Amino acid sequence: MAETGSDQTGDMKHDSVSSPGVSDQEKEMATNAFEAFKAGSYDESLRHLDSLQELNKEDYKITMNKAITEFYKSGQTTTSTLKQALMTLKNQMHTAVDDIDGLDDVENSILYYNQAVIHYHMRQYSEAISIGEKLYQFLEPFEEKFAQAVCFLLVDLYLLTFQPEKALHLLAVLEKLTVKDGNSKNGKGESTNKESSALKAEFTAMIEAAKSKMHQYKVRAYIQMKSLKACKREIKSVMNTSGNSAPSLFLKSNFEYLRGNYRKAVKLLNSSNIAEHPGPLKTGECVRCMFWNNLGCIHFAMGKHNLGLFYFKKALQENDHICAQLGDGSNGQAAKKFTGIPMCALLANKRYELLYNCGIQLLHIGRPLAAFECLMEAVQVYHSNPRLWLRLAECCITANKGSSEQETKGLPSKKGIVQAVVGQGYHRKIVLASQSTQNTIYSEGQSAAIPVASMEFAAICLRNALLLLPEHLQHDSKPDNGSKSCSQSGSTESGSETSDACSGKTQEGDKFIPAAPSSPLRKQEVENLRCSILACSAYVALALGDNLMALNHAEKLLHQTKLSGSLKFLGHLYAAEALISLDRISDAIAHLNPENVTDVSLGVSSSEQDQGSDKGDLEPVESWKQTPLCYPSSVSSARATMLFNLGSAYCLRSEYEKARKCLHQAASMVNTKEIPPEAILLGVYLELQNGNTQLALQIIKRNQLLPSVKPASSPDLRQKPLPFQSSQPVQPIQTPSSFTQVQRK
């Protein structure tokens, strides 16, 4: 969830000439230029600066001030031009010094600060942090207001790049600095004239505003760290200093969201008066857009996915409306070029974060094609996020297995496994459902790299996801969250639109892996994600008929340390199916041993999450309390699945008696109504091989597995419970297709 706790961090710093050896005439002209600038008379300010430059052509700060004045004259819309002008000045200045990489002196700090502010607004956070940390080394000589601006800029950058520990450390330094400055200011023996009183009042107001802002930043940092106790203390301070303002209510709502108090979080959002909040031109934030997004996040956590999608769409509409108002072009196209939109409003565009949210929500609802379109647009910006590539692959898998899922869950009771009836009378034939008819027909003649929701493109997405995960973190992993098809989305205020959005490399080496717009991946999350990607890769390879690659992925999955029970179950099934297709049935039988299944838990942990609270990911427990209906709900059901497939493997080796024993052993472990069609077809095939034609016909008519009998005896039609739950990712091995048609007299 996003909040409005951060004010715009860096206003452009306009400095008058302060170099030594400046004449009184130059000082007067500089003062006049500065006063005209503050009054908004930019043309007059430029005239004074031109006159000043004629007297002192060597001072680069005059050129810098002219560039800044021109920038403000354009309504702050020429960001790229100003960036280029400052870069040129920096290069010219470095020609006269030896140490190009260091900060030359305190006098040049304004130039560096302005560059950092531009990088910040253009979402180039790594560059901004690099400059800000240089400035922080020279903090002592700066005047109080400028030192605070540098610190607040760095704090905001640390929070945007998910480094809350660094932000809290800097806030502690800033708090000491503020108290020290306040005491030193009050301790000075000042005259009691009106001017000194005004200055003192202004300074006191600045201190109070800084304290209020620091409390808000602390709450944001604790939310990222999910430190609820510390966050609760700071929330009280925020409410005391800011009252019931929109930023404070958004922060408190975010806090309640973290605690799982979703109804209270909604109530707090609704009580915020967003109409009175300044627009994006003043704050750089579209508070109405964040309001709708936060409602969408909360309802997603409550499991109300359709309602959540409604709110996300409202947020998208509001975002596009704001972008259209701010500059030329809709959907934030102008923001991409950084022209036509005031610099202070560049960060207001949250289109790609919202598209990410919409895509994840659509995937939960069961609309994979619509989700694919949203996520494909988001991946153009967040192409370094391995989670996003996995979600795209899941969209492709779900889109290509939609019809098969419905058939797997159980065919209509009257029709059973009968697909069609052909002819009449003696020539009447029953056409049974065949696995081959359920396979998706892929598009031919097109490159697999074309972004369409096909299994070929899913394979590319999964390959990208694997390549983005570092290999050297394979130790110290935790169980994955299973084969859940969707995860949650990122915050609308938590990402960069560049690949350097999360500078996790600055924190203890490779401890964090960037995954914008959600928080970076920790070590255990990387391994959990790797397991999920390998499971999907094996499934996709099987669907594409690439059995060697499927076997490779399945074996890699089974060799992962601390593998969750659910993915271990899938790994054995996928490896067995690949081995059977490679005619290595003996090896497949070893994988299909029911004793391999000891646990089918999904392994959900709070560490493998996608849904953003603002700048931090939170997994609402309610979202995964229920096991998906298409997945075995118990070890018994999973072992029955293994036995059904083991029976198919024995059947392929013509060991029909062993196959029959496996089939009926599995039948005794599952529910009759949930028996998979493939198992019934296997039963029909075995009875036909045994010569029990009448019993095979009874199995077809009743759509049930029936006890096997000798050909000469009367068929025993007693029903036995067969409680099997089929799974979307679990594809039982195909039975021989020789008997897809049964003649009936």
PDB file of C-alpha atoms in Angstrom, residues 255-498:
ATOM      1  CA  PHE A 255      -0.174  -0.102   9.754  1.00  0.00           C
ATOM      2  CA  GLU A 256      -3.596  -1.702  10.312  1.00  0.00           C
ATOM      3  CA  TYR A 257      -3.244  -3.473   6.966  1.00  0.00           C
ATOM      4  CA  LEU A 258       0.018  -4.990   8.192  1.00  0.00           C
ATOM      5  CA  ARG A 259      -1.731  -6.223  11.327  1.00  0.00           C
ATOM      6  CA  GLY A 260      -4.517  -7.823   9.288  1.00  0.00           C
ATOM      7  CA  ASN A 261      -7.195  -5.370  10.494  1.00  0.00           C
ATOM      8  CA  TYR A 262      -8.510  -4.830   6.981  1.00  0.00           C
ATOM      9  CA  ARG A 263     -11.880  -3.335   7.879  1.00  0.00           C
ATOM     10  CA  LYS A 264     -10.221  -0.763  10.120  1.00  0.00           C
ATOM     11  CA  ALA A 265      -7.716   0.006   7.374  1.00  0.00           C
ATOM     12  CA  VAL A 266     -10.609   0.705   4.965  1.00  0.00           C
ATOM     13  CA  LYS A 267     -12.338   2.870   7.567  1.00  0.00           C
ATOM     14  CA  LEU A 268      -9.200   4.968   8.086  1.00  0.00           C
ATOM     15  CA  LEU A 269      -8.778   5.462   4.344  1.00  0.00           C
ATOM     16  CA  ASN A 270     -12.377   6.558   3.962  1.00  0.00           C
ATOM     17  CA  SER A 271     -11.989   9.057   6.802  1.00  0.00           C
ATOM     18  CA  SER A 272      -9.090  10.841   5.087  1.00  0.00           C
ATOM     19  CA  ASN A 273     -10.087  14.040   3.355  1.00  0.00           C
ATOM     20  CA  ILE A 274      -8.186  13.552   0.113  1.00  0.00           C
ATOM     21  CA  ALA A 275      -9.985  16.452  -1.541  1.00  0.00           C
ATOM     22  CA  GLU A 276      -8.048  18.946   0.587  1.00  0.00           C
ATOM     23  CA  HIS A 277      -4.669  17.405  -0.195  1.00  0.00           C
ATOM     24  CA  PRO A 278      -2.508  19.476  -2.590  1.00  0.00           C
ATOM     25  CA  GLY A 279      -2.189  18.170  -6.129  1.00  0.00           C
ATOM     26  CA  PRO A 280       0.835  16.476  -7.733  1.00  0.00           C
ATOM     27  CA  LEU A 281       2.292  19.820  -8.789  1.00  0.00           C
ATOM     28  CA  LYS A 282       3.000  20.642  -5.131  1.00  0.00           C
ATOM     29  CA  THR A 283       3.618  17.238  -3.573  1.00  0.00           C
ATOM     30  CA  GLY A 284       4.567  15.035  -6.523  1.00  0.00           C
ATOM     31  CA  GLU A 285       1.857  12.596  -5.454  1.00  0.00           C
ATOM     32  CA  CYS A 286      -1.587  11.739  -6.769  1.00  0.00           C
ATOM     33  CA  VAL A 287      -3.348  11.018  -3.505  1.00  0.00           C
ATOM     34  CA  ARG A 288      -6.615   9.938  -5.166  1.00  0.00           C
ATOM     35  CA  CYS A 289      -4.727   7.367  -7.215  1.00  0.00           C
ATOM     36  CA  MET A 290      -3.082   6.003  -4.055  1.00  0.00           C
ATOM     37  CA  PHE A 291      -6.425   5.963  -2.263  1.00  0.00           C
ATOM     38  CA  TRP A 292      -8.014   3.657  -4.872  1.00  0.00           C
ATOM     39  CA  ASN A 293      -4.899   1.507  -5.075  1.00  0.00           C
ATOM     40  CA  ASN A 294      -4.788   1.019  -1.311  1.00  0.00           C
ATOM     41  CA  LEU A 295      -8.423  -0.044  -1.288  1.00  0.00           C
ATOM     42  CA  GLY A 296      -7.581  -2.545  -4.015  1.00  0.00           C
ATOM     43  CA  CYS A 297      -4.678  -3.956  -1.979  1.00  0.00           C
ATOM     44  CA  ILE A 298      -6.842  -4.308   1.129  1.00  0.00           C
ATOM     45  CA  HIS A 299      -9.674  -6.080  -0.704  1.00  0.00           C
ATOM     46  CA  PHE A 300      -7.159  -8.353  -2.400  1.00  0.00           C
ATOM     47  CA  ALA A 301      -5.894  -9.364   1.039  1.00  0.00           C
ATOM     48  CA  MET A 302      -9.503 -10.007   2.104  1.00  0.00           C
ATOM     49  CA  GLY A 303      -9.922 -12.409  -0.823  1.00  0.00           C
ATOM     50  CA  LYS A 304     -12.390 -10.097  -2.608  1.00  0.00           C
ATOM     51  CA  HIS A 305     -10.541 -10.183  -5.904  1.00  0.00           C
ATOM     52  CA  ASN A 306     -13.224  -8.776  -8.183  1.00  0.00           C
ATOM     53  CA  LEU A 307     -13.744  -5.818  -5.888  1.00  0.00           C
ATOM     54  CA  GLY A 308      -9.993  -5.359  -5.645  1.00  0.00           C
ATOM     55  CA  LEU A 309      -9.749  -5.296  -9.433  1.00  0.00           C
ATOM     56  CA  PHE A 310     -12.487  -2.653  -9.557  1.00  0.00           C
ATOM     57  CA  TYR A 311     -10.468  -0.370  -7.268  1.00  0.00           C
ATOM     58  CA  PHE A 312      -7.240  -0.945  -9.200  1.00  0.00           C
ATOM     59  CA  LYS A 313      -9.004   0.065 -12.407  1.00  0.00           C
ATOM     60  CA  LYS A 314     -10.278   3.204 -10.680  1.00  0.00           C
ATOM     61  CA  ALA A 315      -6.696   3.980  -9.666  1.00  0.00           C
ATOM     62  CA  LEU A 316      -5.521   3.477 -13.260  1.00  0.00           C
ATOM     63  CA  GLN A 317      -8.209   5.815 -14.564  1.00  0.00           C
ATOM     64  CA  GLU A 318      -7.253   8.469 -12.021  1.00  0.00           C
ATOM     65  CA  ASN A 319      -3.568   8.073 -12.867  1.00  0.00           C
ATOM     66  CA  ASP A 320      -4.172   8.444 -16.609  1.00  0.00           C
ATOM     67  CA  HIS A 321      -6.386  11.464 -15.969  1.00  0.00           C
ATOM     68  CA  ILE A 322      -3.640  13.161 -13.934  1.00  0.00           C
ATOM     69  CA  CYS A 323      -1.003  12.379 -16.582  1.00  0.00           C
ATOM     70  CA  ALA A 324      -3.215  13.824 -19.292  1.00  0.00           C
ATOM     71  CA  GLN A 325      -3.661  17.008 -17.246  1.00  0.00           C
ATOM     72  CA  LEU A 326       0.015  17.434 -16.467  1.00  0.00           C
ATOM     73  CA  GLY A 327       1.457  17.126 -19.935  1.00  0.00           C
ATOM     74  CA  ASP A 328       0.986  16.281 -23.559  1.00  0.00           C
ATOM     75  CA  GLY A 329       0.029  12.702 -24.268  1.00  0.00           C
ATOM     76  CA  SER A 330      -1.889  10.230 -22.173  1.00  0.00           C
ATOM     77  CA  ASN A 331      -0.890   7.209 -20.142  1.00  0.00           C
ATOM     78  CA  GLY A 332       2.277   8.902 -18.987  1.00  0.00           C
ATOM     79  CA  GLN A 333       3.981   8.924 -22.398  1.00  0.00           C
ATOM     80  CA  ALA A 334       5.324  12.403 -21.725  1.00  0.00           C
ATOM     81  CA  ALA A 335       6.736  11.240 -18.419  1.00  0.00           C
ATOM     82  CA  LYS A 336       8.843   8.693 -20.286  1.00  0.00           C
ATOM     83  CA  LYS A 337      10.550  11.517 -22.185  1.00  0.00           C
ATOM     84  CA  PHE A 338      10.695  13.775 -19.097  1.00  0.00           C
ATOM     85  CA  THR A 339       9.374  16.681 -21.171  1.00  0.00           C
ATOM     86  CA  GLY A 340       6.099  18.528 -21.012  1.00  0.00           C
ATOM     87  CA  ILE A 341       5.510  17.558 -17.386  1.00  0.00           C
ATOM     88  CA  PRO A 342       6.787  19.610 -14.438  1.00  0.00           C
ATOM     89  CA  MET A 343       9.710  17.861 -12.789  1.00  0.00           C
ATOM     90  CA  CYS A 344       8.072  17.829  -9.379  1.00  0.00           C
ATOM     91  CA  ALA A 345       5.170  15.797 -10.837  1.00  0.00           C
ATOM     92  CA  LEU A 346       7.223  13.154 -12.648  1.00  0.00           C
ATOM     93  CA  LEU A 347       6.973  10.749  -9.713  1.00  0.00           C
ATOM     94  CA  ALA A 348       3.180  11.044  -9.676  1.00  0.00           C
ATOM     95  CA  ASN A 349       2.817   8.612 -12.588  1.00  0.00           C
ATOM     96  CA  LYS A 350       2.225   5.129 -11.115  1.00  0.00           C
ATOM     97  CA  ARG A 351       0.877   3.466 -14.251  1.00  0.00           C
ATOM     98  CA  TYR A 352       3.251   0.507 -14.311  1.00  0.00           C
ATOM     99  CA  GLU A 353       2.920  -0.297 -10.617  1.00  0.00           C
ATOM    100  CA  LEU A 354      -0.860  -0.257 -11.044  1.00  0.00           C
ATOM    101  CA  LEU A 355      -0.667  -2.490 -14.121  1.00  0.00           C
ATOM    102  CA  TYR A 356       1.386  -4.937 -12.070  1.00  0.00           C
ATOM    103  CA  ASN A 357      -1.323  -4.924  -9.398  1.00  0.00           C
ATOM    104  CA  CYS A 358      -4.085  -5.400 -11.964  1.00  0.00           C
ATOM    105  CA  GLY A 359      -2.241  -8.285 -13.605  1.00  0.00           C
ATOM    106  CA  ILE A 360      -1.787 -10.201 -10.356  1.00  0.00           C
ATOM    107  CA  GLN A 361      -5.413  -9.585  -9.431  1.00  0.00           C
ATOM    108  CA  LEU A 362      -6.663 -10.804 -12.834  1.00  0.00           C
ATOM    109  CA  LEU A 363      -4.555 -13.931 -12.476  1.00  0.00           C
ATOM    110  CA  HIS A 364      -6.312 -14.697  -9.187  1.00  0.00           C
ATOM    111  CA  ILE A 365      -9.726 -14.109 -10.718  1.00  0.00           C
ATOM    112  CA  GLY A 366      -9.030 -16.608 -13.491  1.00  0.00           C
ATOM    113  CA  ARG A 367      -8.590 -14.209 -16.410  1.00  0.00           C
ATOM    114  CA  PRO A 368      -5.084 -15.134 -17.546  1.00  0.00           C
ATOM    115  CA  LEU A 369      -5.237 -13.443 -20.953  1.00  0.00           C
ATOM    116  CA  ALA A 370      -6.188 -10.070 -19.474  1.00  0.00           C
ATOM    117  CA  ALA A 371      -3.543 -10.553 -16.777  1.00  0.00           C
ATOM    118  CA  PHE A 372      -0.983 -11.335 -19.477  1.00  0.00           C
ATOM    119  CA  GLU A 373      -1.686  -8.037 -21.248  1.00  0.00           C
ATOM    120  CA  CYS A 374      -1.228  -6.042 -18.032  1.00  0.00           C
ATOM    121  CA  LEU A 375       1.941  -7.824 -16.971  1.00  0.00           C
ATOM    122  CA  MET A 376       3.465  -7.613 -20.458  1.00  0.00           C
ATOM    123  CA  GLU A 377       3.214  -3.834 -20.274  1.00  0.00           C
ATOM    124  CA  ALA A 378       4.657  -3.811 -16.752  1.00  0.00           C
ATOM    125  CA  VAL A 379       7.598  -6.060 -17.699  1.00  0.00           C
ATOM    126  CA  GLN A 380       8.853  -3.411 -20.111  1.00  0.00           C
ATOM    127  CA  VAL A 381       9.768  -1.384 -17.024  1.00  0.00           C
ATOM    128  CA  TYR A 382      10.394  -4.089 -14.406  1.00  0.00           C
ATOM    129  CA  HIS A 383      12.305  -6.457 -16.649  1.00  0.00           C
ATOM    130  CA  SER A 384      14.769  -7.353 -13.891  1.00  0.00           C
ATOM    131  CA  ASN A 385      12.056  -8.791 -11.617  1.00  0.00           C
ATOM    132  CA  PRO A 386      12.213 -12.630 -11.701  1.00  0.00           C
ATOM    133  CA  ARG A 387       8.836 -12.869  -9.962  1.00  0.00           C
ATOM    134  CA  LEU A 388       7.183 -10.951 -12.779  1.00  0.00           C
ATOM    135  CA  TRP A 389       8.572 -13.332 -15.401  1.00  0.00           C
ATOM    136  CA  LEU A 390       7.200 -16.249 -13.365  1.00  0.00           C
ATOM    137  CA  ARG A 391       3.766 -14.599 -13.225  1.00  0.00           C
ATOM    138  CA  LEU A 392       3.821 -14.149 -17.006  1.00  0.00           C
ATOM    139  CA  ALA A 393       4.595 -17.844 -17.413  1.00  0.00           C
ATOM    140  CA  GLU A 394       1.724 -18.693 -15.069  1.00  0.00           C
ATOM    141  CA  CYS A 395      -0.592 -16.609 -17.240  1.00  0.00           C
ATOM    142  CA  CYS A 396       0.464 -18.651 -20.270  1.00  0.00           C
ATOM    143  CA  ILE A 397       0.032 -21.956 -18.407  1.00  0.00           C
ATOM    144  CA  THR A 398      -3.401 -21.032 -17.078  1.00  0.00           C
ATOM    145  CA  ALA A 399      -4.573 -19.752 -20.465  1.00  0.00           C
ATOM    146  CA  ASN A 400      -3.548 -22.990 -22.172  1.00  0.00           C
ATOM    147  CA  LYS A 401      -4.987 -25.296 -19.509  1.00  0.00           C
ATOM    148  CA  GLY A 402      -8.385 -23.684 -19.019  1.00  0.00           C
ATOM    149  CA  SER A 403     -10.474 -26.283 -20.824  1.00  0.00           C
ATOM    150  CA  SER A 404      -8.380 -29.159 -19.534  1.00  0.00           C
ATOM    151  CA  GLU A 405      -8.851 -27.971 -15.954  1.00  0.00           C
ATOM    152  CA  GLN A 406     -12.602 -28.240 -16.288  1.00  0.00           C
ATOM    153  CA  GLU A 407     -12.394 -31.745 -17.699  1.00  0.00           C
ATOM    154  CA  THR A 408      -9.935 -32.826 -15.022  1.00  0.00           C
ATOM    155  CA  LYS A 409     -12.241 -31.653 -12.243  1.00  0.00           C
ATOM    156  CA  GLY A 410     -14.850 -34.185 -13.397  1.00  0.00           C
ATOM    157  CA  LEU A 411     -16.946 -34.744 -16.483  1.00  0.00           C
ATOM    158  CA  PRO A 412     -20.771 -34.509 -16.341  1.00  0.00           C
ATOM    159  CA  SER A 413     -22.278 -37.544 -14.614  1.00  0.00           C
ATOM    160  CA  LYS A 414     -24.496 -38.554 -17.547  1.00  0.00           C
ATOM    161  CA  LYS A 415     -21.777 -38.270 -20.151  1.00  0.00           C
ATOM    162  CA  GLY A 416     -18.954 -39.670 -18.032  1.00  0.00           C
ATOM    163  CA  ILE A 417     -15.828 -40.404 -20.024  1.00  0.00           C
ATOM    164  CA  VAL A 418     -17.820 -40.649 -23.241  1.00  0.00           C
ATOM    165  CA  GLN A 419     -16.809 -37.891 -25.594  1.00  0.00           C
ATOM    166  CA  ALA A 420     -19.260 -38.624 -28.413  1.00  0.00           C
ATOM    167  CA  VAL A 421     -21.583 -41.265 -29.858  1.00  0.00           C
ATOM    168  CA  VAL A 422     -21.233 -42.016 -33.590  1.00  0.00           C
ATOM    169  CA  GLY A 423     -23.678 -43.978 -35.759  1.00  0.00           C
ATOM    170  CA  GLN A 424     -26.844 -45.895 -34.939  1.00  0.00           C
ATOM    171  CA  GLY A 425     -27.914 -49.445 -34.240  1.00  0.00           C
ATOM    172  CA  TYR A 426     -25.280 -52.085 -34.844  1.00  0.00           C
ATOM    173  CA  HIS A 427     -22.868 -49.454 -36.128  1.00  0.00           C
ATOM    174  CA  ARG A 428     -23.218 -47.263 -33.091  1.00  0.00           C
ATOM    175  CA  LYS A 429     -19.835 -46.439 -31.549  1.00  0.00           C
ATOM    176  CA  ILE A 430     -18.905 -44.714 -28.314  1.00  0.00           C
ATOM    177  CA  VAL A 431     -15.930 -42.385 -28.611  1.00  0.00           C
ATOM    178  CA  LEU A 432     -14.114 -42.117 -25.307  1.00  0.00           C
ATOM    179  CA  ALA A 433     -12.314 -38.994 -24.112  1.00  0.00           C
ATOM    180  CA  SER A 434      -8.679 -39.122 -25.071  1.00  0.00           C
ATOM    181  CA  GLN A 435      -5.788 -37.262 -23.527  1.00  0.00           C
ATOM    182  CA  SER A 436      -4.669 -36.311 -27.010  1.00  0.00           C
ATOM    183  CA  THR A 437      -7.870 -34.311 -27.566  1.00  0.00           C
ATOM    184  CA  GLN A 438      -7.165 -32.199 -24.482  1.00  0.00           C
ATOM    185  CA  ASN A 439      -3.762 -30.951 -25.589  1.00  0.00           C
ATOM    186  CA  THR A 440      -3.592 -27.329 -26.649  1.00  0.00           C
ATOM    187  CA  ILE A 441      -2.850 -26.683 -30.295  1.00  0.00           C
ATOM    188  CA  TYR A 442      -0.020 -24.171 -30.376  1.00  0.00           C
ATOM    189  CA  SER A 443       0.385 -21.534 -33.012  1.00  0.00           C
ATOM    190  CA  GLU A 444       2.678 -22.620 -35.826  1.00  0.00           C
ATOM    191  CA  GLY A 445       4.804 -20.520 -38.111  1.00  0.00           C
ATOM    192  CA  GLN A 446       5.428 -17.857 -35.473  1.00  0.00           C
ATOM    193  CA  SER A 447       8.500 -17.145 -33.422  1.00  0.00           C
ATOM    194  CA  ALA A 448       8.287 -18.301 -29.816  1.00  0.00           C
ATOM    195  CA  ALA A 449       9.635 -14.903 -28.767  1.00  0.00           C
ATOM    196  CA  ILE A 450       6.457 -13.137 -29.902  1.00  0.00           C
ATOM    197  CA  PRO A 451       4.685 -12.085 -26.674  1.00  0.00           C
ATOM    198  CA  VAL A 452       1.517 -14.164 -26.860  1.00  0.00           C
ATOM    199  CA  ALA A 453       0.104 -16.348 -24.108  1.00  0.00           C
ATOM    200  CA  SER A 454       1.542 -19.591 -25.471  1.00  0.00           C
ATOM    201  CA  MET A 455       3.507 -22.335 -23.767  1.00  0.00           C
ATOM    202  CA  GLU A 456       6.497 -21.527 -25.974  1.00  0.00           C
ATOM    203  CA  PHE A 457       6.552 -17.989 -24.630  1.00  0.00           C
ATOM    204  CA  ALA A 458       6.081 -19.374 -21.107  1.00  0.00           C
ATOM    205  CA  ALA A 459       9.323 -21.325 -21.565  1.00  0.00           C
ATOM    206  CA  ILE A 460      11.142 -18.092 -22.486  1.00  0.00           C
ATOM    207  CA  CYS A 461       9.691 -16.282 -19.461  1.00  0.00           C
ATOM    208  CA  LEU A 462      10.808 -19.063 -17.121  1.00  0.00           C
ATOM    209  CA  ARG A 463      14.279 -19.066 -18.643  1.00  0.00           C
ATOM    210  CA  ASN A 464      14.507 -15.315 -18.015  1.00  0.00           C
ATOM    211  CA  ALA A 465      13.358 -15.798 -14.425  1.00  0.00           C
ATOM    212  CA  LEU A 466      16.033 -18.439 -13.780  1.00  0.00           C
ATOM    213  CA  LEU A 467      18.764 -16.302 -15.321  1.00  0.00           C
ATOM    214  CA  LEU A 468      17.852 -13.406 -13.031  1.00  0.00           C
ATOM    215  CA  LEU A 469      18.401 -15.544  -9.923  1.00  0.00           C
ATOM    216  CA  PRO A 470      21.999 -15.830  -8.684  1.00  0.00           C
ATOM    217  CA  GLU A 471      23.410 -19.345  -8.500  1.00  0.00           C
ATOM    218  CA  HIS A 472      25.659 -18.694  -5.500  1.00  0.00           C
ATOM    219  CA  LEU A 473      22.699 -18.364  -3.093  1.00  0.00           C
ATOM    220  CA  GLN A 474      21.644 -22.012  -3.361  1.00  0.00           C
ATOM    221  CA  HIS A 475      22.432 -22.664   0.274  1.00  0.00           C
ATOM    222  CA  ASP A 476      20.362 -21.585   3.253  1.00  0.00           C
ATOM    223  CA  SER A 477      17.051 -21.942   1.473  1.00  0.00           C
ATOM    224  CA  LYS A 478      13.577 -22.381   2.882  1.00  0.00           C
ATOM    225  CA  PRO A 479      10.562 -24.313   1.587  1.00  0.00           C
ATOM    226  CA  ASP A 480       8.715 -22.748  -1.292  1.00  0.00           C
ATOM    227  CA  ASN A 481       5.114 -21.759  -1.213  1.00  0.00           C
ATOM    228  CA  GLY A 482       4.160 -24.597  -3.463  1.00  0.00           C
ATOM    229  CA  SER A 483       2.662 -24.331  -6.889  1.00  0.00           C
ATOM    230  CA  LYS A 484       0.343 -21.471  -6.208  1.00  0.00           C
ATOM    231  CA  SER A 485      -0.431 -19.838  -9.488  1.00  0.00           C
ATOM    232  CA  CYS A 486      -0.441 -16.251  -8.407  1.00  0.00           C
ATOM    233  CA  SER A 487       1.214 -13.975  -5.961  1.00  0.00           C
ATOM    234  CA  GLN A 488       0.505 -10.497  -4.894  1.00  0.00           C
ATOM    235  CA  SER A 489       1.334  -7.195  -6.355  1.00  0.00           C
ATOM    236  CA  GLY A 490       3.677  -4.381  -5.486  1.00  0.00           C
ATOM    237  CA  SER A 491       3.029  -1.002  -4.074  1.00  0.00           C
ATOM    238  CA  THR A 492       2.126   1.903  -6.238  1.00  0.00           C
ATOM    239  CA  GLU A 493       4.717   4.075  -4.578  1.00  0.00           C
ATOM    240  CA  SER A 494       7.514   1.617  -4.166  1.00  0.00           C
ATOM    241  CA  GLY A 495       9.267   1.273  -7.459  1.00  0.00           C
ATOM    242  CA  SER A 496      11.551   2.797  -9.994  1.00  0.00           C
ATOM    243  CA  GLU A 497      10.868   2.646 -13.672  1.00  0.00           C
ATOM    244  CA  THR A 498      14.475   1.738 -14.315  1.00  0.00           C
TER     245      THR A 498
END
